[in-house]
XYZ file of C-alpha atoms in Angstrom:
332
model
C -73.111 32.149 -200.943
C -70.910 35.026 -201.751
C -69.868 36.347 -198.296
C -69.272 32.381 -197.092
C -66.908 32.139 -200.266
C -64.909 34.994 -199.219
C -64.893 34.394 -195.245
C -63.291 31.087 -196.100
C -61.262 32.750 -199.260
C -59.334 34.498 -196.305
C -59.298 31.490 -194.358
C -57.576 30.097 -196.343
C -54.883 33.242 -197.033
C -54.519 33.417 -193.327
C -53.703 30.092 -192.831
C -51.292 30.166 -195.586
C -49.243 32.846 -194.197
C -49.375 31.197 -191.075
C -47.901 28.071 -192.083
C -45.256 29.592 -194.242
C -43.801 31.453 -190.692
C -44.224 28.723 -188.838
C -42.139 27.154 -192.015
C -39.754 29.817 -192.190
C -38.866 30.276 -188.263
C -40.604 27.959 -186.100
C -42.953 30.359 -185.030
C -42.316 32.891 -183.666
C -44.771 35.655 -185.907
C -42.273 36.524 -188.742
C -43.653 35.991 -192.751
C -42.193 36.652 -196.099
C -45.527 37.426 -197.137
C -45.679 40.398 -194.359
C -45.938 43.164 -196.431
C -48.168 42.296 -199.065
C -51.046 43.694 -198.835
C -49.921 46.980 -196.418
C -46.734 47.950 -198.102
C -46.660 45.592 -201.726
C -43.373 47.087 -203.187
C -41.583 47.262 -199.779
C -38.902 45.217 -201.281
C -38.731 46.280 -204.318
C -37.592 49.345 -202.858
C -35.124 48.695 -200.819
C -33.724 46.923 -203.342
C -33.351 49.947 -205.747
C -31.901 52.485 -202.711
C -29.159 49.830 -201.868
C -28.465 48.812 -205.364
C -27.502 53.000 -206.060
C -25.490 53.122 -202.454
C -23.328 49.929 -204.081
C -23.409 51.144 -207.556
C -21.618 54.218 -205.584
C -19.234 52.849 -203.390
C -19.324 48.551 -203.442
C -17.969 48.533 -200.143
C -21.911 49.746 -198.438
C -22.888 45.772 -199.191
C -19.893 44.393 -195.912
C -21.298 47.389 -194.360
C -24.940 46.979 -194.402
C -24.909 42.670 -194.150
C -22.160 44.028 -190.434
C -25.655 46.368 -189.220
C -27.631 42.906 -189.355
C -25.488 40.911 -187.865
C -24.394 43.808 -185.416
C -27.592 44.285 -184.607
C -29.834 40.826 -184.002
C -26.551 39.942 -181.550
C -27.412 42.232 -178.786
C -31.195 42.165 -177.739
C -32.517 40.341 -181.054
C -33.292 41.929 -184.321
C -34.631 44.930 -183.573
C -33.122 47.874 -184.773
C -31.955 48.784 -181.703
C -28.262 50.076 -183.450
C -29.819 52.383 -185.211
C -30.880 54.299 -182.687
C -28.797 57.570 -181.725
C -28.278 58.681 -178.361
C -30.784 60.620 -176.514
C -32.547 61.098 -173.744
C -32.466 57.749 -171.463
C -30.871 56.197 -175.014
C -27.243 55.268 -174.829
C -26.777 54.621 -178.426
C -25.199 51.030 -179.417
C -22.864 53.058 -182.054
C -20.276 53.947 -179.256
C -19.348 50.640 -178.623
C -16.251 49.087 -178.803
C -17.487 47.186 -181.623
C -19.038 49.588 -183.690
C -17.462 52.963 -182.960
C -15.682 54.414 -185.824
C -16.111 50.867 -188.174
C -20.220 50.628 -188.095
C -21.502 52.438 -191.177
C -23.890 52.863 -193.748
C -26.926 54.806 -191.434
C -27.280 57.004 -193.969
C -28.222 54.150 -196.921
C -30.854 52.774 -194.365
C -31.348 56.208 -193.681
C -32.400 56.492 -197.405
C -34.323 53.497 -197.870
C -36.832 54.880 -194.307
C -37.533 57.895 -196.165
C -38.630 56.292 -199.252
C -40.853 53.816 -197.352
C -42.576 56.269 -195.254
C -43.313 58.163 -198.856
C -44.617 55.727 -200.044
C -46.624 53.407 -197.266
C -46.140 55.618 -194.116
C -45.329 53.521 -190.588
C -45.645 50.259 -191.987
C -42.073 48.659 -192.367
C -39.801 48.469 -189.877
C -36.398 49.869 -189.722
C -35.619 45.961 -188.371
C -36.960 44.336 -191.080
C -34.993 47.145 -193.134
C -31.702 45.802 -192.280
C -32.973 42.191 -192.494
C -33.782 42.801 -196.110
C -30.594 45.262 -197.501
C -28.844 42.388 -196.112
C -30.241 39.496 -198.336
C -29.867 42.416 -201.082
C -26.259 43.195 -200.219
C -24.967 39.648 -200.139
C -26.837 38.904 -203.711
C -25.470 42.031 -205.348
C -21.984 40.849 -204.110
C -22.631 37.988 -205.996
C -23.336 36.185 -203.052
C -26.994 33.340 -202.833
C -30.213 34.917 -202.533
C -32.701 33.907 -200.006
C -36.495 34.905 -198.500
C -36.067 37.000 -196.023
C -38.994 35.931 -192.913
C -40.654 39.378 -192.106
C -42.461 41.503 -189.696
C -40.150 42.192 -187.074
C -40.705 45.452 -184.535
C -38.408 47.789 -183.603
C -37.101 48.430 -180.104
C -37.889 52.076 -177.952
C -34.475 51.511 -176.819
C -30.556 50.323 -177.096
C -27.585 48.755 -175.219
C -24.231 49.647 -174.931
C -23.641 46.891 -172.722
C -24.979 44.303 -174.553
C -22.714 45.601 -177.935
C -19.814 46.113 -175.762
C -20.298 41.689 -174.120
C -22.017 39.833 -177.227
C -20.903 41.098 -180.502
C -17.876 38.428 -181.221
C -13.802 41.070 -181.132
C -11.625 39.827 -183.801
C -9.138 38.708 -180.904
C -11.386 36.349 -179.491
C -10.266 32.492 -178.201
C -12.695 29.933 -180.562
C -14.138 28.878 -176.967
C -15.673 32.286 -176.301
C -16.712 33.288 -179.524
C -18.930 29.997 -179.781
C -19.966 30.867 -176.472
C -21.587 34.239 -177.980
C -22.566 32.454 -180.455
C -24.596 29.918 -178.388
C -26.125 32.557 -176.172
C -28.059 33.582 -179.752
C -29.105 30.201 -180.163
C -26.701 29.366 -182.977
C -24.370 26.764 -182.946
C -20.768 25.988 -184.391
C -22.482 25.025 -188.043
C -23.836 28.656 -187.861
C -20.400 30.043 -186.398
C -18.120 29.180 -189.548
C -20.940 29.515 -191.999
C -21.184 33.451 -190.898
C -18.018 33.650 -190.280
C -18.373 33.711 -193.979
C -19.914 37.130 -194.766
C -15.805 38.341 -193.758
C -15.485 37.263 -197.831
C -16.201 40.619 -198.615
C -15.212 43.843 -196.327
C -12.353 45.589 -194.638
C -11.224 45.669 -191.422
C -8.719 48.275 -189.442
C -5.439 47.832 -188.790
C -6.103 48.458 -184.783
C -8.404 45.173 -185.062
C -5.988 42.464 -186.287
C -2.576 44.693 -184.408
C -1.200 42.336 -182.343
C -1.037 39.469 -184.872
C 2.117 40.990 -186.929
C 3.839 42.497 -182.866
C 2.646 40.661 -180.086
C 0.000 38.126 -179.999
C 0.236 36.190 -176.800
C 2.332 39.358 -174.627
C 5.730 37.564 -175.228
C 6.273 40.416 -178.213
C 6.302 37.563 -181.004
C 3.570 37.979 -183.925
C 0.854 35.609 -183.934
C 3.029 32.455 -186.229
C -0.850 30.929 -187.697
C -0.365 33.764 -189.944
C 1.449 33.310 -192.554
C 4.428 35.280 -192.528
C 5.110 36.492 -196.285
C 1.513 38.104 -195.548
C 2.536 39.572 -192.111
C 5.111 41.433 -193.926
C 3.082 42.882 -196.936
C 0.582 43.724 -193.765
C 3.361 45.722 -191.159
C 3.689 48.241 -194.064
C 0.797 49.748 -193.233
C 0.047 48.549 -189.891
C 2.762 49.841 -187.971
C 3.251 49.078 -184.458
C 2.067 52.552 -183.189
C -0.108 54.921 -185.496
C -2.839 54.385 -188.639
C -5.134 52.842 -186.501
C -7.880 53.439 -188.410
C -5.618 52.162 -192.281
C -7.775 50.041 -193.942
C -7.347 45.975 -195.039
C -9.375 43.482 -197.042
C -10.279 41.025 -194.813
C -10.522 38.592 -198.620
C -7.363 40.113 -200.137
C -8.239 38.020 -203.965
C -11.515 39.334 -204.485
C -12.480 41.617 -201.779
C -15.946 42.863 -203.210
C -16.851 39.397 -204.287
C -19.268 37.194 -202.418
C -17.167 33.723 -202.755
C -15.382 31.186 -200.704
C -12.358 32.417 -201.075
C -12.882 33.525 -197.550
C -12.148 29.401 -196.981
C -9.746 29.460 -199.109
C -7.662 31.828 -197.343
C -7.533 30.518 -193.854
C -6.137 26.845 -194.850
C -3.163 28.863 -196.673
C -2.891 30.739 -192.741
C -4.569 34.334 -194.720
C -7.419 35.018 -192.914
C -6.885 38.768 -191.591
C -8.874 37.958 -188.150
C -7.728 35.932 -185.494
C -10.715 35.042 -185.364
C -11.491 34.110 -189.246
C -7.593 32.348 -188.304
C -8.927 30.314 -185.535
C -11.412 28.224 -187.146
C -8.789 26.683 -188.612
C -6.155 26.265 -186.734
C -7.713 25.770 -183.099
C -10.512 22.558 -183.906
C -10.736 19.925 -185.783
C -14.436 20.563 -185.340
C -14.624 24.159 -187.638
C -11.289 22.890 -189.564
C -13.078 20.061 -191.246
C -16.458 22.423 -192.387
C -13.611 25.037 -193.618
C -12.358 22.801 -195.390
C -15.958 21.730 -196.675
C -16.155 25.077 -198.073
C -13.360 25.773 -199.146
C -13.734 23.154 -201.454
C -17.722 23.476 -202.485
C -19.024 27.590 -202.827
C -22.592 25.844 -203.449
C -22.329 23.922 -200.085
C -21.558 27.368 -198.600
C -23.912 29.086 -199.861
C -26.466 26.832 -198.674
C -25.729 26.808 -195.742
C -25.154 30.516 -195.627
C -29.009 31.179 -196.787
C -30.240 28.654 -193.848
C -27.785 30.472 -191.153
C -28.234 33.998 -192.063
C -32.017 33.361 -191.975
C -31.621 31.473 -188.238
C -29.541 34.668 -187.385
C -32.539 37.167 -188.323
C -34.752 35.216 -186.314
C -33.620 35.641 -183.395
C -35.737 37.594 -180.728
C -37.518 39.838 -182.801
C -40.219 41.929 -181.682
C -43.852 40.912 -183.225
C -47.457 41.905 -182.493
C -47.744 45.367 -179.849
C -44.599 44.798 -179.023
C -42.082 47.590 -179.406
C -43.022 50.017 -183.019
C -42.625 50.908 -186.434
C -40.499 53.999 -185.971
C -40.909 57.047 -188.495
C -37.151 57.543 -188.101
C -34.741 54.691 -187.454
C -32.840 56.463 -185.398
C -35.085 58.180 -182.878
C -37.607 56.140 -180.945
C -41.363 57.672 -182.303
C -42.109 59.860 -179.188
C -38.837 61.632 -179.109
């Protein structure tokens, strides 16, 4: 009798975990409870390392959030971005969107090392990216959310995919939307996830054309507030200074809030890919205005969109592997 009761209880637990996975991601096999038995302190360990890194450098929050985004848009959320070049692997870190700008890899290394000491070969690097993105947003004052887990790590990378699939700062709105739709994300997800630029920096080279030669006629981008443009030119010259950094949101640069959308309305979006959300489409403009007026609405939608993004083509079951070191596959 006791054995039957135990079997029934285990069946209920399994059914509960399966139902949760379906509720969170449409049944791709992820579940917030994935590590509850194999590594119950996993999320606490990630949170502690991220908090320590944030205390030293608040900029790391935007960097870790960006890693999750740049990982998921290439081959799905499989930690392919974290692989260094070796053997037949050409690292995505060498791609145009990541070279000289993607950062935070050392923090991921620290998290993985701490997890390997506590529960070896259990927690994937892909899940570390998803959890650390959430923790970064929370530390910066943004919303909290439950992260579906159970992703596994890729055995390869795609520098070509990184170059082709990640939206670029000078892409047109139709091109950006096409890149989002390719990942199963829609126009609301696009405007919502662009709100990640409420924190973080951008390099001069990513928006210089707006200051001097937006369309090839030697004229600046007139959708950029001209007094703001003058301020930017002081540290972003026509040549040189490529790596000079500028806050994406100059008003509250380290706070995850809805100020980004307010900036777009007054034509102070730093990147062309940001400002076009307000200037090039009535559909995106309306969403920008709604989020600018209602931070709670932005937060609510951000949680939905980033969970949706985190569910892009994960490796589950026996696909991929659980890397011991995030920078290389296990057999190297």
